[in-house]
Structures are given as C-alpha cells and as structure tokens.
Amino acid sequence: PTAPEILDLVADMIETMEDANGAGLAAPQVYVPQRVVIFQAPGARATAEIDAEEEFDPTAPLTVLINPEIESVGEELELGWEGCLSVPGLRGLVPRHRR
C-alpha cells in the first residue's frame, strides 16, 4: 500500500508500539477503525522483568498486515505469555493455534 494516510498510520503505530515496548498493535487500539496490525518479537525485548518461563523464541521480524484474513491451520493449540499495552505489567498464558 502506498496511500499516504496508511503509511502515516503504520509509522505512528510502530512508534507507539516501540515507545511502549510492545510486541504488537492493532489500529483500533489507537482509535483508527482500519484493519491494520503490526507486530514484532525481537530478542532485545526480553528484559530482567521477564522470567525464564515467560521468554519466547524471537522469530517475528517487524511485520505489517493490512486487511488480514487469518485462518488457523489445524486444531493444535499452544500456550504463550501475552500482555496488553492497555494494562502494563499484567501478563497471562493465552492459548493460540499453533499454526
């Protein structure tokens, strides 16, 4: 996408996510009713606050999805630690489809 308003939105979302030390952000979280999602999982995100049980494999580079359609492939689930920028410091184990 080359629309200036989408490029500006993505740049703003990346800045917001990085400022909050987040791993992902969706446009509705910043009051924009668009189907835009960004996420990343860099190894540098792990801090002393995250114990060994909560560490994750940093396998996601900065990724931007516009109008995504996400479908699970299979029924297998796995647990992963997740948090929310809206509730700093709160994390929990969340089941997600493995693929």
CSV table of N, CA and C in Angstrom, one decimal:
chain,number,residue,atom,x,y,z
A,1,PRO,N,0.8,-1.2,0.0
A,1,PRO,CA,0.0,0.0,0.0
A,1,PRO,C,0.9,1.3,0.0
A,2,THR,N,0.5,2.2,-0.8
A,2,THR,CA,1.2,3.4,-0.9
A,2,THR,C,0.4,4.6,-0.5
A,3,ALA,N,-0.8,4.5,-0.1
A,3,ALA,CA,-1.6,5.6,0.3
A,3,ALA,C,-0.9,6.3,1.5
A,4,PRO,N,-0.7,7.6,1.4
A,4,PRO,CA,0.0,8.3,2.4
A,4,PRO,C,-0.7,8.2,3.8
A,5,GLU,N,-2.0,8.1,3.9
A,5,GLU,CA,-2.6,8.0,5.2
A,5,GLU,C,-2.3,6.7,5.8
A,6,ILE,N,-2.2,5.6,5.0
A,6,ILE,CA,-1.9,4.3,5.6
A,6,ILE,C,-0.4,4.2,6.0
A,7,LEU,N,0.5,4.8,5.2
A,7,LEU,CA,1.9,4.9,5.5
A,7,LEU,C,2.1,5.7,6.8
A,8,ASP,N,1.4,6.8,7.0
A,8,ASP,CA,1.5,7.6,8.2
A,8,ASP,C,0.9,6.8,9.4
A,9,LEU,N,-0.2,6.1,9.2
A,9,LEU,CA,-0.8,5.3,10.3
A,9,LEU,C,0.2,4.2,10.8
A,10,VAL,N,0.8,3.5,9.8
A,10,VAL,CA,1.8,2.4,10.2
A,10,VAL,C,3.0,3.0,10.9
A,11,ALA,N,3.5,4.1,10.4
A,11,ALA,CA,4.6,4.8,11.1
A,11,ALA,C,4.3,5.2,12.5
A,12,ASP,N,3.1,5.8,12.7
A,12,ASP,CA,2.7,6.1,14.0
A,12,ASP,C,2.5,4.9,14.9
A,13,MET,N,1.9,3.8,14.4
A,13,MET,CA,1.7,2.6,15.2
A,13,MET,C,3.0,2.0,15.6
A,14,ILE,N,4.0,2.0,14.7
A,14,ILE,CA,5.3,1.5,15.0
A,14,ILE,C,5.9,2.3,16.2
A,15,GLU,N,5.9,3.6,16.1
A,15,GLU,CA,6.4,4.4,17.1
A,15,GLU,C,5.7,4.2,18.4
A,16,THR,N,4.4,4.1,18.4
A,16,THR,CA,3.6,3.8,19.7
A,16,THR,C,4.0,2.5,20.3
A,17,MET,N,4.1,1.5,19.4
A,17,MET,CA,4.4,0.1,19.9
A,17,MET,C,5.8,0.1,20.5
A,18,GLU,N,6.8,0.7,19.8
A,18,GLU,CA,8.2,0.8,20.4
A,18,GLU,C,8.3,1.6,21.6
A,19,ASP,N,7.6,2.7,21.7
A,19,ASP,CA,7.6,3.6,22.9
A,19,ASP,C,7.1,2.8,24.1
A,20,ALA,N,6.1,1.9,23.9
A,20,ALA,CA,5.5,1.1,25.0
A,20,ALA,C,6.2,-0.2,25.2
A,21,ASN,N,7.3,-0.5,24.4
A,21,ASN,CA,8.0,-1.8,24.5
A,21,ASN,C,7.0,-2.9,24.2
A,22,GLY,N,6.1,-2.7,23.3
A,22,GLY,CA,5.1,-3.7,23.0
A,22,GLY,C,5.5,-4.6,21.9
A,23,ALA,N,4.8,-5.7,21.7
A,23,ALA,CA,5.1,-6.7,20.7
A,23,ALA,C,4.1,-6.6,19.5
A,24,GLY,N,3.0,-5.9,19.7
A,24,GLY,CA,2.0,-5.8,18.6
A,24,GLY,C,1.0,-4.7,18.9
A,25,LEU,N,0.3,-4.3,17.8
A,25,LEU,CA,-0.6,-3.2,18.0
A,25,LEU,C,-1.6,-3.3,16.8
A,26,ALA,N,-2.9,-3.1,17.1
A,26,ALA,CA,-3.9,-3.1,16.0
A,26,ALA,C,-4.4,-1.6,15.9
A,27,ALA,N,-4.8,-1.2,14.7
A,27,ALA,CA,-5.3,0.2,14.5
A,27,ALA,C,-6.4,0.5,15.5
A,28,PRO,N,-7.4,-0.3,15.7
A,28,PRO,CA,-8.5,0.1,16.6
A,28,PRO,C,-8.0,0.4,18.0
A,29,GLN,N,-6.8,-0.1,18.4
A,29,GLN,CA,-6.3,0.2,19.7
A,29,GLN,C,-5.8,1.7,19.8
A,30,VAL,N,-5.6,2.3,18.7
A,30,VAL,CA,-5.2,3.7,18.6
A,30,VAL,C,-6.4,4.5,18.0
A,31,TYR,N,-7.6,4.0,18.1
A,31,TYR,CA,-8.8,4.7,17.7
A,31,TYR,C,-8.9,4.9,16.2
A,32,VAL,N,-8.4,4.0,15.4
A,32,VAL,CA,-8.5,4.1,14.0
A,32,VAL,C,-9.2,2.9,13.5
A,33,PRO,N,-10.4,3.0,12.9
A,33,PRO,CA,-11.2,1.9,12.5
A,33,PRO,C,-10.8,1.3,11.2
A,34,GLN,N,-9.5,0.8,11.2
A,34,GLN,CA,-9.0,0.2,10.0
A,34,GLN,C,-8.5,-1.2,10.4
A,35,ARG,N,-8.4,-2.1,9.4
A,35,ARG,CA,-7.9,-3.4,9.6
A,35,ARG,C,-6.4,-3.4,9.3
A,36,VAL,N,-5.6,-2.9,10.3
A,36,VAL,CA,-4.1,-2.8,10.2
A,36,VAL,C,-3.6,-3.3,11.5
A,37,VAL,N,-2.6,-4.2,11.4
A,37,VAL,CA,-2.0,-4.8,12.5
A,37,VAL,C,-0.5,-4.8,12.3
A,38,ILE,N,0.3,-4.5,13.4
A,38,ILE,CA,1.7,-4.6,13.3
A,38,ILE,C,2.2,-5.5,14.5
A,39,PHE,N,3.3,-6.2,14.3
A,39,PHE,CA,3.9,-6.9,15.4
A,39,PHE,C,5.3,-7.2,15.1
A,40,GLN,N,6.0,-7.5,16.2
A,40,GLN,CA,7.4,-8.0,16.1
A,40,GLN,C,7.8,-8.7,17.4
A,41,ALA,N,8.8,-9.5,17.4
A,41,ALA,CA,9.3,-10.2,18.6
A,41,ALA,C,10.8,-10.2,18.5
A,42,PRO,N,11.5,-9.1,18.7
A,42,PRO,CA,12.9,-9.1,18.7
A,42,PRO,C,13.5,-9.6,20.0
A,43,GLY,N,14.6,-10.2,20.0
A,43,GLY,CA,15.3,-10.8,21.2
A,43,GLY,C,15.6,-9.7,22.2
A,44,ALA,N,15.9,-8.5,21.7
A,44,ALA,CA,16.2,-7.4,22.6
A,44,ALA,C,15.0,-7.0,23.5
A,45,ARG,N,13.8,-7.5,23.2
A,45,ARG,CA,12.7,-7.1,24.1
A,45,ARG,C,12.7,-7.8,25.4
A,46,ALA,N,13.4,-8.9,25.5
A,46,ALA,CA,13.4,-9.7,26.8
A,46,ALA,C,14.2,-8.8,27.8
A,47,THR,N,13.7,-8.6,29.0
A,47,THR,CA,14.3,-7.8,30.0
A,47,THR,C,14.4,-8.6,31.3
A,48,ALA,N,15.0,-8.0,32.3
A,48,ALA,CA,15.1,-8.7,33.6
A,48,ALA,C,13.7,-8.9,34.2
A,49,GLU,N,12.7,-8.2,33.8
A,49,GLU,CA,11.4,-8.3,34.3
A,49,GLU,C,10.7,-9.6,33.9
A,50,ILE,N,11.2,-10.2,32.8
A,50,ILE,CA,10.6,-11.4,32.2
A,50,ILE,C,11.4,-12.6,32.7
A,51,ASP,N,10.7,-13.5,33.4
A,51,ASP,CA,11.5,-14.7,33.9
A,51,ASP,C,11.6,-15.7,32.8
A,52,ALA,N,12.4,-16.7,33.1
A,52,ALA,CA,12.7,-17.7,32.1
A,52,ALA,C,11.5,-18.4,31.5
A,53,GLU,N,10.4,-18.6,32.4
A,53,GLU,CA,9.2,-19.3,32.0
A,53,GLU,C,8.5,-18.5,30.9
A,54,GLU,N,8.6,-17.1,31.0
A,54,GLU,CA,7.9,-16.2,30.0
A,54,GLU,C,8.7,-15.9,28.8
A,55,GLU,N,9.9,-16.3,28.7
A,55,GLU,CA,10.7,-15.9,27.5
A,55,GLU,C,10.1,-16.6,26.3
A,56,PHE,N,10.3,-16.0,25.1
A,56,PHE,CA,9.8,-16.6,23.9
A,56,PHE,C,10.9,-16.6,22.8
A,57,ASP,N,10.7,-17.4,21.8
A,57,ASP,CA,11.6,-17.5,20.7
A,57,ASP,C,11.3,-16.3,19.8
A,58,PRO,N,12.3,-15.4,19.7
A,58,PRO,CA,12.1,-14.2,18.9
A,58,PRO,C,12.2,-14.5,17.4
A,59,THR,N,11.1,-14.9,16.8
A,59,THR,CA,11.1,-15.4,15.4
A,59,THR,C,10.3,-14.5,14.5
A,60,ALA,N,9.8,-13.3,15.0
A,60,ALA,CA,8.9,-12.5,14.2
A,60,ALA,C,9.6,-11.1,13.9
A,61,PRO,N,10.0,-10.9,12.7
A,61,PRO,CA,10.5,-9.5,12.4
A,61,PRO,C,9.4,-8.5,12.4
A,62,LEU,N,9.7,-7.3,12.3
A,62,LEU,CA,8.6,-6.3,12.2
A,62,LEU,C,7.8,-6.6,11.0
A,63,THR,N,6.5,-6.8,11.3
A,63,THR,CA,5.5,-7.3,10.2
A,63,THR,C,4.3,-6.3,10.3
A,64,VAL,N,3.8,-5.9,9.1
A,64,VAL,CA,2.7,-5.1,8.9
A,64,VAL,C,1.6,-5.9,8.1
A,65,LEU,N,0.4,-6.0,8.6
A,65,LEU,CA,-0.7,-6.7,7.9
A,65,LEU,C,-1.8,-5.7,7.7
A,66,ILE,N,-2.2,-5.6,6.4
A,66,ILE,CA,-3.3,-4.7,6.1
A,66,ILE,C,-4.4,-5.5,5.5
A,67,ASN,N,-5.6,-5.4,6.1
A,67,ASN,CA,-6.8,-6.2,5.7
A,67,ASN,C,-6.5,-7.7,5.8
A,68,PRO,N,-5.9,-8.1,6.9
A,68,PRO,CA,-5.6,-9.5,7.0
A,68,PRO,C,-6.8,-10.4,7.2
A,69,GLU,N,-6.7,-11.6,6.7
A,69,GLU,CA,-7.6,-12.7,6.9
A,69,GLU,C,-6.8,-13.8,7.5
A,70,ILE,N,-7.0,-14.1,8.7
A,70,ILE,CA,-6.2,-15.0,9.5
A,70,ILE,C,-7.0,-16.3,9.7
A,71,GLU,N,-6.5,-17.4,9.3
A,71,GLU,CA,-7.1,-18.7,9.5
A,71,GLU,C,-6.2,-19.7,10.1
A,72,SER,N,-6.7,-20.4,11.1
A,72,SER,CA,-5.8,-21.4,11.7
A,72,SER,C,-5.7,-22.6,10.8
A,73,VAL,N,-4.5,-23.3,10.9
A,73,VAL,CA,-4.3,-24.5,10.1
A,73,VAL,C,-4.1,-25.6,11.1
A,74,GLY,N,-5.1,-26.3,11.3
A,74,GLY,CA,-5.1,-27.4,12.3
A,74,GLY,C,-5.8,-27.0,13.6
A,75,GLU,N,-5.9,-28.0,14.4
A,75,GLU,CA,-6.6,-27.8,15.7
A,75,GLU,C,-5.6,-27.6,16.9
A,76,GLU,N,-4.3,-27.9,16.7
A,76,GLU,CA,-3.4,-27.9,17.8
A,76,GLU,C,-3.2,-26.5,18.4
A,77,LEU,N,-3.3,-26.5,19.7
A,77,LEU,CA,-3.1,-25.2,20.4
A,77,LEU,C,-1.8,-25.2,21.2
A,78,GLU,N,-1.2,-24.1,21.5
A,78,GLU,CA,-0.1,-24.0,22.4
A,78,GLU,C,-0.3,-22.7,23.3
A,79,LEU,N,0.3,-22.8,24.5
A,79,LEU,CA,0.2,-21.6,25.4
A,79,LEU,C,1.3,-20.7,25.2
A,80,GLY,N,1.1,-19.4,25.3
A,80,GLY,CA,2.1,-18.4,25.2
A,80,GLY,C,1.8,-17.2,26.1
A,81,TRP,N,2.9,-16.6,26.7
A,81,TRP,CA,2.7,-15.5,27.5
A,81,TRP,C,2.4,-14.3,26.7
A,82,GLU,N,1.3,-13.6,27.1
A,82,GLU,CA,1.0,-12.3,26.4
A,82,GLU,C,0.6,-11.3,27.4
A,83,GLY,N,0.8,-10.0,27.0
A,83,GLY,CA,0.4,-8.9,27.8
A,83,GLY,C,-0.4,-7.9,26.9
A,84,CYS,N,-0.8,-6.8,27.5
A,84,CYS,CA,-1.5,-5.8,26.8
A,84,CYS,C,-1.0,-4.4,27.1
A,85,LEU,N,-0.7,-3.6,26.1
A,85,LEU,CA,-0.2,-2.3,26.4
A,85,LEU,C,-1.2,-1.4,27.2
A,86,SER,N,-2.5,-1.8,27.2
A,86,SER,CA,-3.5,-1.1,28.0
A,86,SER,C,-3.5,-1.4,29.4
A,87,VAL,N,-2.8,-2.5,29.8
A,87,VAL,CA,-2.7,-2.9,31.2
A,87,VAL,C,-1.3,-3.3,31.5
A,88,PRO,N,-0.4,-2.3,31.6
A,88,PRO,CA,1.0,-2.5,31.8
A,88,PRO,C,1.3,-3.5,33.0
A,89,GLY,N,2.3,-4.4,32.8
A,89,GLY,CA,2.7,-5.3,33.8
A,89,GLY,C,1.8,-6.5,34.0
A,90,LEU,N,0.7,-6.6,33.4
A,90,LEU,CA,-0.2,-7.8,33.5
A,90,LEU,C,0.1,-8.7,32.3
A,91,ARG,N,0.4,-9.9,32.6
A,91,ARG,CA,0.6,-10.9,31.6
A,91,ARG,C,-0.1,-12.2,32.0
A,92,GLY,N,-0.4,-13.0,31.0
A,92,GLY,CA,-1.1,-14.3,31.3
A,92,GLY,C,-0.8,-15.3,30.1
A,93,LEU,N,-1.0,-16.5,30.5
A,93,LEU,CA,-0.9,-17.6,29.5
A,93,LEU,C,-2.1,-17.6,28.6
A,94,VAL,N,-2.0,-17.6,27.3
A,94,VAL,CA,-3.1,-17.5,26.4
A,94,VAL,C,-3.0,-18.6,25.4
A,95,PRO,N,-4.0,-19.4,25.2
A,95,PRO,CA,-4.0,-20.5,24.2
A,95,PRO,C,-4.2,-19.9,22.8
A,96,ARG,N,-3.3,-20.3,21.9
A,96,ARG,CA,-3.4,-19.9,20.5
A,96,ARG,C,-3.2,-21.1,19.6
A,97,HIS,N,-3.7,-21.0,18.4
A,97,HIS,CA,-3.5,-22.1,17.4
A,97,HIS,C,-2.0,-22.2,17.1
A,98,ARG,N,-1.5,-23.3,17.0
A,98,ARG,CA,0.0,-23.5,16.8
A,98,ARG,C,0.3,-23.0,15.3
A,99,ARG,N,-0.6,-23.3,14.4
A,99,ARG,CA,-0.4,-22.9,13.0
A,99,ARG,C,-1.6,-22.3,12.5
